[in-house]
CSV table of C-alpha atoms and ligand atoms in Angstrom, one decimal:
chain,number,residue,atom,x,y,z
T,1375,UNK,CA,0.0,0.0,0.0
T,1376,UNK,CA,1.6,3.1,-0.8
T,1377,UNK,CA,2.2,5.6,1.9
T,1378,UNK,CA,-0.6,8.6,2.4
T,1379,UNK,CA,1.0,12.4,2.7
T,1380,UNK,CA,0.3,13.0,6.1
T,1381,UNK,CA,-2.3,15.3,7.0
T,1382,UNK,CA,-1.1,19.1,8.0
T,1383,UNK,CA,-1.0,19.8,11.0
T,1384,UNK,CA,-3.7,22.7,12.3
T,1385,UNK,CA,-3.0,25.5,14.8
T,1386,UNK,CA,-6.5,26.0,16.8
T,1387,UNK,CA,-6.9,29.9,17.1
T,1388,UNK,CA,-9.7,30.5,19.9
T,1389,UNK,CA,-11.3,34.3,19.2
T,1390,UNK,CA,-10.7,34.1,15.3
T,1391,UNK,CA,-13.5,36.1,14.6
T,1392,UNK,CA,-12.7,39.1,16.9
T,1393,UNK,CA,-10.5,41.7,16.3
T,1394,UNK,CA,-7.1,40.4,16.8
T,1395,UNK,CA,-7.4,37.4,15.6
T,1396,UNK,CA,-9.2,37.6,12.2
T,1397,UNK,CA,-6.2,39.6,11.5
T,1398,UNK,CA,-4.3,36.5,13.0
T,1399,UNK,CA,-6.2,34.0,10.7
T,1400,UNK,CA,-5.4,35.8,7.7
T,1401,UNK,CA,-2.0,35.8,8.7
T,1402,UNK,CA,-1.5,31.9,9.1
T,1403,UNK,CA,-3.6,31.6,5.7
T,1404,UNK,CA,-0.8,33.9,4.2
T,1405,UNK,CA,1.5,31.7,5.1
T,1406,UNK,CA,0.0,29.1,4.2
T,1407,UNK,CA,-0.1,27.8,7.5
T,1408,UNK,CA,-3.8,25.5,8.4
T,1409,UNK,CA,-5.8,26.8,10.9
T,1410,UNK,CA,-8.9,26.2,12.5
T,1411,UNK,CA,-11.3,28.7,15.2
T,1412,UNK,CA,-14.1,28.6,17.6
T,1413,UNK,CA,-15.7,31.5,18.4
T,1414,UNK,CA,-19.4,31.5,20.4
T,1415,UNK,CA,-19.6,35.1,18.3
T,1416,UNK,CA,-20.2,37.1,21.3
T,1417,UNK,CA,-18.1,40.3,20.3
T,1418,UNK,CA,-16.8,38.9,17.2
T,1419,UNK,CA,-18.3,38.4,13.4
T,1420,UNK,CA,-18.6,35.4,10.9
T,1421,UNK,CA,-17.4,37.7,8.5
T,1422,UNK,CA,-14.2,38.6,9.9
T,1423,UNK,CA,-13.1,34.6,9.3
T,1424,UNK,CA,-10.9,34.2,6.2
T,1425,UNK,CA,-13.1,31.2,3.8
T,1426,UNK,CA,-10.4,28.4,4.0
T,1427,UNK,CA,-10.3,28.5,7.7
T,1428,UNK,CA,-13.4,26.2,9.8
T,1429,UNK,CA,-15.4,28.1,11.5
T,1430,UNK,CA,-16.8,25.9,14.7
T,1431,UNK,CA,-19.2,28.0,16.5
T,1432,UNK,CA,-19.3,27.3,19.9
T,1433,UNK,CA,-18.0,27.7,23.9
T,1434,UNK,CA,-14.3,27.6,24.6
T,1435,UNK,CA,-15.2,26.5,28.2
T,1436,UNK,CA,-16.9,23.4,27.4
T,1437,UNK,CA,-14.3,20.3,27.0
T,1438,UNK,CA,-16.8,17.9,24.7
T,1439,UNK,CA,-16.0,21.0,22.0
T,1440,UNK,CA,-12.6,21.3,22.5
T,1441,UNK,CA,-11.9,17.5,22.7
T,1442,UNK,CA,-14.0,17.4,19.4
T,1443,UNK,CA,-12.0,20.2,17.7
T,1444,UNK,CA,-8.5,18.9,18.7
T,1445,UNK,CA,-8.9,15.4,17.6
T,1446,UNK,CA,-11.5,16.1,14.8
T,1447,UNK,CA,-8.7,18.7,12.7
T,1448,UNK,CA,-5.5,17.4,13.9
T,1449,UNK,CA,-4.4,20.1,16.5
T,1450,UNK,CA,-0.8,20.4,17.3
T,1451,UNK,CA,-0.8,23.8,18.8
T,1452,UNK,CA,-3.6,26.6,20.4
T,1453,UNK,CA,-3.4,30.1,20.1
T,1454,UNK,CA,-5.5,31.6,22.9
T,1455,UNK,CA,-7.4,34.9,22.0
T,1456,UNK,CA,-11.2,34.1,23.1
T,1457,UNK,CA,-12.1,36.3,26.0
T,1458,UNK,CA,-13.7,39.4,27.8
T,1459,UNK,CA,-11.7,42.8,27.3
T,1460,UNK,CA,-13.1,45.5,28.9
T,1461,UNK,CA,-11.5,46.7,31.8
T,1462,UNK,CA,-14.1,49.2,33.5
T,1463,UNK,CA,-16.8,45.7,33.0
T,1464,UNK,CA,-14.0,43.8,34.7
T,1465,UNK,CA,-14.4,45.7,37.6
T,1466,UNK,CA,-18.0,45.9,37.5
T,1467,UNK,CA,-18.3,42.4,36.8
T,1468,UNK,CA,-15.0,40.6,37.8
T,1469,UNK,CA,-16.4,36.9,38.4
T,1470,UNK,CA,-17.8,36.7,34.6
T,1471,UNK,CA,-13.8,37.5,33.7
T,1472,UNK,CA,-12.6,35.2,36.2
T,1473,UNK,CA,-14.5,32.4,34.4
T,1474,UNK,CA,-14.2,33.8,30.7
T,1475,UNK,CA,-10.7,34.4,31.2
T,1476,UNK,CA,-9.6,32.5,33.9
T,1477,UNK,CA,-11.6,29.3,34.2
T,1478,UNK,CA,-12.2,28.5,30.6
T,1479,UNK,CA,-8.5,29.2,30.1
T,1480,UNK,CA,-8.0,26.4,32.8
T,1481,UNK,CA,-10.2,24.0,30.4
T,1482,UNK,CA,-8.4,24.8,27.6
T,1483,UNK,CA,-4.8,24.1,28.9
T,1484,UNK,CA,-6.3,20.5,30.6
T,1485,UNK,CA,-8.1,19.7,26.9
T,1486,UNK,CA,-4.5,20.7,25.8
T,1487,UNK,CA,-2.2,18.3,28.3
T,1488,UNK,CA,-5.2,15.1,28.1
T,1489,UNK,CA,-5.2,15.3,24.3
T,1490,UNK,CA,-1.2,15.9,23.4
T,1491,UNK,CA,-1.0,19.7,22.1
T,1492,UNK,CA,2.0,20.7,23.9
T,1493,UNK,CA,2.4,24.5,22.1
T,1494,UNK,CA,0.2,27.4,23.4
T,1495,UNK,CA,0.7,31.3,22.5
T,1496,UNK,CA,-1.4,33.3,24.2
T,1497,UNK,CA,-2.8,37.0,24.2
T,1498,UNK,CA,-1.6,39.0,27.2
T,1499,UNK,CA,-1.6,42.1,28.2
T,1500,UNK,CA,0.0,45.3,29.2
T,1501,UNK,CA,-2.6,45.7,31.9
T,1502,UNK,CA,-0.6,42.9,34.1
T,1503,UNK,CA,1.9,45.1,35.4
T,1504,UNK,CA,-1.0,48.0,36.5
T,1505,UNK,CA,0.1,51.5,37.3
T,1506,UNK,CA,3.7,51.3,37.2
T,1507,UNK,CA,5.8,54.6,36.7
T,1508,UNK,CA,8.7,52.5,34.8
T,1509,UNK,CA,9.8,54.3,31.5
T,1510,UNK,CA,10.2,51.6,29.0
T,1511,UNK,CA,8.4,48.4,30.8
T,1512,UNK,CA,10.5,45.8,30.3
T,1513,UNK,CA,9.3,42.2,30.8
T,1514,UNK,CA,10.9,42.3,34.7
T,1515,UNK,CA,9.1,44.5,35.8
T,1516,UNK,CA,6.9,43.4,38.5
T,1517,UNK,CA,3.3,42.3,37.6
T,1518,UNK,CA,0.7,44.3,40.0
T,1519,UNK,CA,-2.5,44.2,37.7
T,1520,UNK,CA,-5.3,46.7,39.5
T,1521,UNK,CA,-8.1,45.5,37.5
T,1522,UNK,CA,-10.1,42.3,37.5
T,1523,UNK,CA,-8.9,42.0,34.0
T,1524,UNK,CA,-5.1,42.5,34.1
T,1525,UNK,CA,-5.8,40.0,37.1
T,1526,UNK,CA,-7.9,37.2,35.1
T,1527,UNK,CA,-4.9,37.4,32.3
T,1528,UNK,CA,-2.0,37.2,34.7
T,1529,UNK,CA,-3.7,34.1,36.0
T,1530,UNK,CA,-3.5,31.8,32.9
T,1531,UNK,CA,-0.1,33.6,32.5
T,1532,UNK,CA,0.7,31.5,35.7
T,1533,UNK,CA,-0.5,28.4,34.6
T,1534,UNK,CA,1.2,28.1,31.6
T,1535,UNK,CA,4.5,28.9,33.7
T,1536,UNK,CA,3.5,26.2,35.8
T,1537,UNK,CA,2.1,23.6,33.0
T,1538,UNK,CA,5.7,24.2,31.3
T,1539,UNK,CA,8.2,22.0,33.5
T,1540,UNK,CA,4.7,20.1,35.3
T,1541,UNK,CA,3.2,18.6,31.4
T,1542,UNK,CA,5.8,19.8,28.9
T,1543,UNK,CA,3.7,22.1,27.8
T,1544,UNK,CA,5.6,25.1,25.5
T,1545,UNK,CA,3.8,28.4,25.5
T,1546,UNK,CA,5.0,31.9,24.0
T,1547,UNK,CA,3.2,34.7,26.6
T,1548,UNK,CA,2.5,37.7,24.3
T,1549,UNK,CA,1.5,40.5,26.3
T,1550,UNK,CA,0.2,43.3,23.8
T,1551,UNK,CA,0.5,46.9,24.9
T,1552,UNK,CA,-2.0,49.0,22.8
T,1553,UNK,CA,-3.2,47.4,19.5
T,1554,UNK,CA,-4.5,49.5,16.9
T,1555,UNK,CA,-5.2,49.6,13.3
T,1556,UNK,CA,-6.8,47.4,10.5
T,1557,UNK,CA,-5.6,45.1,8.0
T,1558,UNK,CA,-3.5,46.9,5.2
T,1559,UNK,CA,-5.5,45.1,2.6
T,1560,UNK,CA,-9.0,45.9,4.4
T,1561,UNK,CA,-9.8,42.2,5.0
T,1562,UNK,CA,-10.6,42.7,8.7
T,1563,UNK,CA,-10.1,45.4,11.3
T,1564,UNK,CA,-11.9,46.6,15.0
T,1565,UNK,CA,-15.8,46.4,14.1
T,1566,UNK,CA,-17.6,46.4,17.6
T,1567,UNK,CA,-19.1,49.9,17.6
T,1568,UNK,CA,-19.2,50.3,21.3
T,1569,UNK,CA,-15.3,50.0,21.6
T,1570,UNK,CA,-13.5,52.3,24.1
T,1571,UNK,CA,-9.6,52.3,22.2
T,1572,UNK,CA,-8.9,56.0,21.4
T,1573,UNK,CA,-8.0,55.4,17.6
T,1574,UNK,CA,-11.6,53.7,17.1
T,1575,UNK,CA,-13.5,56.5,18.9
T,1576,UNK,CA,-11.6,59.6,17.3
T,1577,UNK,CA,-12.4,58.0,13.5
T,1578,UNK,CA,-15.5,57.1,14.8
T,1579,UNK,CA,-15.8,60.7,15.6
T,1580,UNK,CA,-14.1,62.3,12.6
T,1581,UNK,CA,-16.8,60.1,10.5
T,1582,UNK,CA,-19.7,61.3,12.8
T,1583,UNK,CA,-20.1,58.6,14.2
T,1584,UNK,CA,-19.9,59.7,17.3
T,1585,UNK,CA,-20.7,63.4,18.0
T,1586,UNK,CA,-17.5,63.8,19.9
T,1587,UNK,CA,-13.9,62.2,20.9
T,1588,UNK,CA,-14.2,62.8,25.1
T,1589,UNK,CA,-10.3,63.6,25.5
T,1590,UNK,CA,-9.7,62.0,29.1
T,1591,UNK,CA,-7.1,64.2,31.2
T,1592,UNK,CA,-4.6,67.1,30.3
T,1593,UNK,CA,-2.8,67.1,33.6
T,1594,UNK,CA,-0.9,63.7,33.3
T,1595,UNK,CA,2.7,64.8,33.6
T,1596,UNK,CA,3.4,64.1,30.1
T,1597,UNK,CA,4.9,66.8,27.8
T,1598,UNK,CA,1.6,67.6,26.4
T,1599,UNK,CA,-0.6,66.7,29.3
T,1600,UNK,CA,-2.3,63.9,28.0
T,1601,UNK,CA,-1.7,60.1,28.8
T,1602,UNK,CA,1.0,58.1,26.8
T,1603,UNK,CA,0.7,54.6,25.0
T,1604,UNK,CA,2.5,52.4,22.7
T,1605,UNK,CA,0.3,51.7,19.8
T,1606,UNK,CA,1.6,48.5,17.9
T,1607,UNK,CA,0.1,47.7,14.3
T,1608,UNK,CA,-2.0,44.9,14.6
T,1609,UNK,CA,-0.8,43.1,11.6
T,1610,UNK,CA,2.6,43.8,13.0
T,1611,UNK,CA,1.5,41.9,15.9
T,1612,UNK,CA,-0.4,39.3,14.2
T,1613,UNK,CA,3.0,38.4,12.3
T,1614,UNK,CA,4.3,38.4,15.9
T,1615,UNK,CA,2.0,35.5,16.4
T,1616,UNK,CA,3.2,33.5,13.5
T,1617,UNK,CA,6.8,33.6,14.6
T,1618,UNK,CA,5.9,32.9,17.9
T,1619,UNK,CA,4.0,29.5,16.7
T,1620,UNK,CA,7.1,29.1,14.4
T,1621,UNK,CA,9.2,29.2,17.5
T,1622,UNK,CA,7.4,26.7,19.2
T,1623,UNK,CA,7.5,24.2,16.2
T,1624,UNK,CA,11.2,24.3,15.9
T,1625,UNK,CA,11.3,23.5,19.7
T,1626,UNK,CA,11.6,26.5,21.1
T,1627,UNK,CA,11.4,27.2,24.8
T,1628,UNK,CA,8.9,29.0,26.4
T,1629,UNK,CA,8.8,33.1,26.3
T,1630,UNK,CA,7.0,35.9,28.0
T,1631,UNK,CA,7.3,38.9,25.5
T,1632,UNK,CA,6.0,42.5,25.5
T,1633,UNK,CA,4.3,43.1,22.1
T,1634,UNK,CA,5.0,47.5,21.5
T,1635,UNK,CA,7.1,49.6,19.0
T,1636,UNK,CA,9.1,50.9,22.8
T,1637,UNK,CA,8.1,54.1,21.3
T,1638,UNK,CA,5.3,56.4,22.8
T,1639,UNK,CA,2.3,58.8,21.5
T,1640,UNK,CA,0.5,60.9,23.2
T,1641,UNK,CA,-3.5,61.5,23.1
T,1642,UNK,CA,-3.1,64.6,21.5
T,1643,UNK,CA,-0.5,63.2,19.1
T,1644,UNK,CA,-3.0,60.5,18.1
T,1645,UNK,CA,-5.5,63.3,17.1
T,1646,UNK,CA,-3.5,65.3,15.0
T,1647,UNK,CA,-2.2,62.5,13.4
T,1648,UNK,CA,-5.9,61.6,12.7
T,1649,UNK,CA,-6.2,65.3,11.1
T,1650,UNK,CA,-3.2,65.2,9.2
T,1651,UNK,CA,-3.9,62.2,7.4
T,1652,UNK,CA,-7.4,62.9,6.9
T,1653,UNK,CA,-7.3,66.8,6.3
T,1654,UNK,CA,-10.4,66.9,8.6
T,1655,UNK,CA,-10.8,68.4,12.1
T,1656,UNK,CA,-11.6,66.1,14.9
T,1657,UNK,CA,-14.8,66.8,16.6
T,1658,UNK,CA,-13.0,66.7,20.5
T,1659,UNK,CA,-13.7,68.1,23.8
T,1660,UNK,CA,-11.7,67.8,27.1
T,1661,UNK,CA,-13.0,66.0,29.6
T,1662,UNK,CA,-11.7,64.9,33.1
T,1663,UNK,CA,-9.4,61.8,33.7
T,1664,UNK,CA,-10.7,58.5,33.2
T,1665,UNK,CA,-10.4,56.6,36.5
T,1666,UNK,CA,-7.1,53.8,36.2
T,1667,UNK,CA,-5.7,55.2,33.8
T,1668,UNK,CA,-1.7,55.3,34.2
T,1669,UNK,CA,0.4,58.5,32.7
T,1670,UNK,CA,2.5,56.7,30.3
T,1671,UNK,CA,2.6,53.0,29.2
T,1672,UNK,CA,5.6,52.5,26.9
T,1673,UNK,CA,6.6,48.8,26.2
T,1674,UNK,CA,10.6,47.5,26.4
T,1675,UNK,CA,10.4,46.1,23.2
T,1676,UNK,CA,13.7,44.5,22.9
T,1677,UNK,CA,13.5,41.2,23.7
T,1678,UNK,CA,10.7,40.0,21.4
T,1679,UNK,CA,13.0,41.0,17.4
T,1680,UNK,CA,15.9,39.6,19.7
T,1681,UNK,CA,13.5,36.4,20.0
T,1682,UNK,CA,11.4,35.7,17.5
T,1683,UNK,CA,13.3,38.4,15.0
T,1684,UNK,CA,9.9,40.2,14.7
T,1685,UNK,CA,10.9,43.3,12.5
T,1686,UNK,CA,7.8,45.0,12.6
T,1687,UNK,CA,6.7,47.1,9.3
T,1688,UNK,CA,3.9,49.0,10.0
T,1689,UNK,CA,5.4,50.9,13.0
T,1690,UNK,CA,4.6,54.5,11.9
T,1691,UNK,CA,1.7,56.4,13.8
T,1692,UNK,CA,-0.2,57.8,10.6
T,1693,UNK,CA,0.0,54.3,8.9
T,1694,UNK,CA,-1.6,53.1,12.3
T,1695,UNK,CA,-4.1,55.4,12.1
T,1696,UNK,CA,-4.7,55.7,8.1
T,1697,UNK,CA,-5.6,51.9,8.2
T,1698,UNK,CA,-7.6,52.3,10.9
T,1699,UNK,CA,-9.9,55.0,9.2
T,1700,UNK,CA,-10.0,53.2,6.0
T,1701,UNK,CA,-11.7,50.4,7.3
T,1702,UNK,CA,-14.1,52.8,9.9
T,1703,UNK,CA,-15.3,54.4,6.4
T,1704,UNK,CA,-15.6,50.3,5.0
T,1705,UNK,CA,-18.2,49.5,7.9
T,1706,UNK,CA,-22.2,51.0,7.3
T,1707,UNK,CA,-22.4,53.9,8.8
R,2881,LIG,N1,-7.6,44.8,21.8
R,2881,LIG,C1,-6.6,45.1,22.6
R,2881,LIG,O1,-6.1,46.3,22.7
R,2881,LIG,C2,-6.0,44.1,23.5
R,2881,LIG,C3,-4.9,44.4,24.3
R,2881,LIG,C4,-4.3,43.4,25.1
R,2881,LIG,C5,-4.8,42.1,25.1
R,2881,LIG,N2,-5.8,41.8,24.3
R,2881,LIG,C6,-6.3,40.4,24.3
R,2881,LIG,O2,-6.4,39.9,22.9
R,2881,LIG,C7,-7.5,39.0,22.8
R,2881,LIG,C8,-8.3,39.4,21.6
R,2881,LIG,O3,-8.8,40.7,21.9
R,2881,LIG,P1,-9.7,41.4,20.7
R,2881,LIG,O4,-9.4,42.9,20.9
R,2881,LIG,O5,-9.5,40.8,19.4
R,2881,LIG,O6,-11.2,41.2,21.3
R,2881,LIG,P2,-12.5,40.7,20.6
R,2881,LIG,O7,-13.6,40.9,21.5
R,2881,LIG,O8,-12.6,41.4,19.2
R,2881,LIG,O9,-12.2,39.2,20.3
R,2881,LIG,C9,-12.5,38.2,21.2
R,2881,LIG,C10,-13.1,37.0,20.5
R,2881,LIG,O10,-13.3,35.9,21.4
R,2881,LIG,C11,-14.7,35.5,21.2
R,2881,LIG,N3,-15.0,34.9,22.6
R,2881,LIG,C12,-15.1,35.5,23.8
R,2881,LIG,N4,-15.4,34.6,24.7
R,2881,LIG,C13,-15.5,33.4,24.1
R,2881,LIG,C14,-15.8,32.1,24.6
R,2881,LIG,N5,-16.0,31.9,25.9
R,2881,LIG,N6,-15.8,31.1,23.7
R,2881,LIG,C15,-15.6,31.3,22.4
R,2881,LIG,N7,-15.3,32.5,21.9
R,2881,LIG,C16,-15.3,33.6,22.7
R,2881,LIG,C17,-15.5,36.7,20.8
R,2881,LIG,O11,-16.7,36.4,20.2
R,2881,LIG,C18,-14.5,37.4,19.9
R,2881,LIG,O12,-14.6,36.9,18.6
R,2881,LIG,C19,-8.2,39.0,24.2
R,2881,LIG,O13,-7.8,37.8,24.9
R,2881,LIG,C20,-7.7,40.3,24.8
R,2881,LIG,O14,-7.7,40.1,26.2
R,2881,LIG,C21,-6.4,42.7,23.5
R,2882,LIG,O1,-12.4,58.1,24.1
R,2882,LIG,C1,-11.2,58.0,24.6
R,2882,LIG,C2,-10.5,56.8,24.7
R,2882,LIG,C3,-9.2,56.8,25.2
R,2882,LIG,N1,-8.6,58.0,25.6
R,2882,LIG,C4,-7.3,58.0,26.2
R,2882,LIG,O2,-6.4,57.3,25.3
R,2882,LIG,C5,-5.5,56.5,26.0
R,2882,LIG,C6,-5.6,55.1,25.5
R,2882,LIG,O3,-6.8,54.5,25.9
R,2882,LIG,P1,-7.4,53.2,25.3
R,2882,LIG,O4,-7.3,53.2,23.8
R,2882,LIG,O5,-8.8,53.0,25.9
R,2882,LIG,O6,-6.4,52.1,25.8
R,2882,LIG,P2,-5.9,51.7,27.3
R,2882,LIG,O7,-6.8,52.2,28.3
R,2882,LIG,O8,-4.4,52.2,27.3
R,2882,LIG,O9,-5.9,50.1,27.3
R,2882,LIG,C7,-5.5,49.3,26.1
R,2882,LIG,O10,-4.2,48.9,26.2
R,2882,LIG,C8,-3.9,48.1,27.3
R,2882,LIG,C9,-2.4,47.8,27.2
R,2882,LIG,O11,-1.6,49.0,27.3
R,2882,LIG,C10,-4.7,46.8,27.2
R,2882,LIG,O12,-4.4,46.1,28.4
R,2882,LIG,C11,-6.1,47.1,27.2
R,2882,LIG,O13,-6.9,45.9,27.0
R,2882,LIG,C12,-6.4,48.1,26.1
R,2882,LIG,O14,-7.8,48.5,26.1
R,2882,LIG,C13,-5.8,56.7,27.4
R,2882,LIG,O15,-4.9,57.7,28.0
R,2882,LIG,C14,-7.2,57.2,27.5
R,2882,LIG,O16,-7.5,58.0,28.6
R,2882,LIG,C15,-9.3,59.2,25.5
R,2882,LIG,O17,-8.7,60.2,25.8
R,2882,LIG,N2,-10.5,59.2,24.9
């Protein structure tokens, strides 16, 4: 009997039709690379799935899907984006991200160990090392999340550090400072209306979609007053996920690693950015500080190109925000 080809294996991608990883999705498919994603579509669209990649619609937290979906497509390695991401809900409603984030994170790391997929990345965030005043953050700095959120990510975080030497379980920890942006080629970008991330609101703004961009603080001691973040392209970080499951295919050990340019913008930055690109005012007021919110979050971005040799190239602030409008005028108004 002659020998069949053996059948590719297929990273499962939990969250692919949300934000970050529909871009992910279209990533692996541009690199040829199978994939397959369950989403329950809570935030995230049908749409936003590339065609060659399975959609199974369903709960990440129950185990019959997951066992069903790693055996069923051949799984060799999870990518973990399904989860809750608002951080004033968090605190509002902290035990639905303990089990969203937490818990079903817990039944997707035991699915993983009982059925054999020893390779996780993961989303992370920025928001596990709360208010701290260091100027770049490096990846030692001390976690102290103060939200429910930060918290419920930090908590996987742990047990994948502890599944490592416990079940031989590989995982590359990717923890995102502030992702922006849409896919260059306008496949997929941020489509939940009611999102709170500044470039979203001020195009939603600019496009009247919103009567105004609230700007939160002009006190912060920043040059300008307002807060400072590190806004990273989001296909730049969705190729970050790529290298990171190529990492873990070639045998790589496991890595935390911030996910930022190390490079910061400020509020007001953003919005003339906004206006230069588009030639159009925005439509802003000033408003008082939003509670939580740190001065200046600015990633140490080192050790991830050291890593994974991430070169990012889509690091410039008006591409960042030219993308991003692009696909806000794409959506129905
Ligand atoms: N957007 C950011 O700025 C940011 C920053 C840091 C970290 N992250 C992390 O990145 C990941 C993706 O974020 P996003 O911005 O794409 O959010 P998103 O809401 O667009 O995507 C999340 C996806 O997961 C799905 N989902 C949620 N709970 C699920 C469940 N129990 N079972 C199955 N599917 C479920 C949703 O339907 C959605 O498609 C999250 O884990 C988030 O914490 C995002
Ligand atoms: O309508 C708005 C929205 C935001 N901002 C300001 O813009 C900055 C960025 O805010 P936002 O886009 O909401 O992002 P962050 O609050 O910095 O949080 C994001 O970035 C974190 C990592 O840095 C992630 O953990 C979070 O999930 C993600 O929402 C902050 O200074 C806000 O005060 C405004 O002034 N007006």
């Amino acid at each position: 009997m002659l020998d069949q080809p053996a059948a590719p294996r297929r990273v499962l991608v939990t969250g692919g039709a949300g934000y970050i990883g529909s871009h992910v999705l279209h990533a692996l498919t541009d690199a040829g690379i199978p994939a397959v994603t369950i989403d329950n579509l809570s935030t995230g669209r049908r749409a936003a799935v590339p065609e060659a990649v399975p959609l199974v619609e369903g709960d990440v937290g129950s185990a019959d899907l997951l066992e069903q979906v790693i055996r069923g497509h051949g799984v060799d390695a999870v990518m973990h984006f399904a989860g809750s991401i608002v951080v004033p809900e968090s605190v509002e409603k902290p035990l639905a991200y303990y089990r969203n984030n937490t818990v079903n994170s817990l039944t997707l790391l035991d699915a993983c160990v009982r059925l054999g997929v020893d390779k996780v990345v993961f989303s992370s965030t920025a928001a596990v090392y709360g208010a701290t005043d260091r100027v770049p953050i490096d990846e030692e700095t001390p976690t102290a999340p103060i939200n429910p959120y930060g918290a419920s990510k930090l908590m996987t975080e742990q047990m994948l550090r502890d599944a490592g030497p416990a079940h031989g379980l590989r995982s590359v920890i990717l923890r995102y400072f502030n992702v922006a942006g849409a896919d260059p080629a306008g496949r997929t970008g941020q489509a939940t209306p009611t999102a709170t991330h500044l470039i979203k609101v001020a195009c939603q703004a600019l496009l009247g979609r919103r009567p105004a961009l609230s700007i939160f603080g002009t006190d912060y001691p920043t040059p300008d007053g307002t807060c400072i973040r590190d806004y990273i392209h989001v296909s730049d970080l969705a190729e970050a996920h790529v290298l990171a499951l190529l990492h873990l295919r070639r045998g790589g050990e496991s890595l935390t690693l911030n996910c930022g340019y190390g490079r910061g913008a400020s509020v007001l930055e953003v919005v003339r950015t906004l206006e230069e690109v588009s030639g159009e005012k925005v439509p802003a007021t000033f408003a008082d500080r939003r509670a939580g919110d740190p001065p200046q979050l600015v990633a140490g971005a080192d050790r991830i190109r050291e890593r994974l040799g991430w070169v990012p190239k889509h690091d410039r602030l008006d591409e960042i925000v030219r993308s991003a409008l692009a696909w806000e005028r794409s959506l129905p108004g």
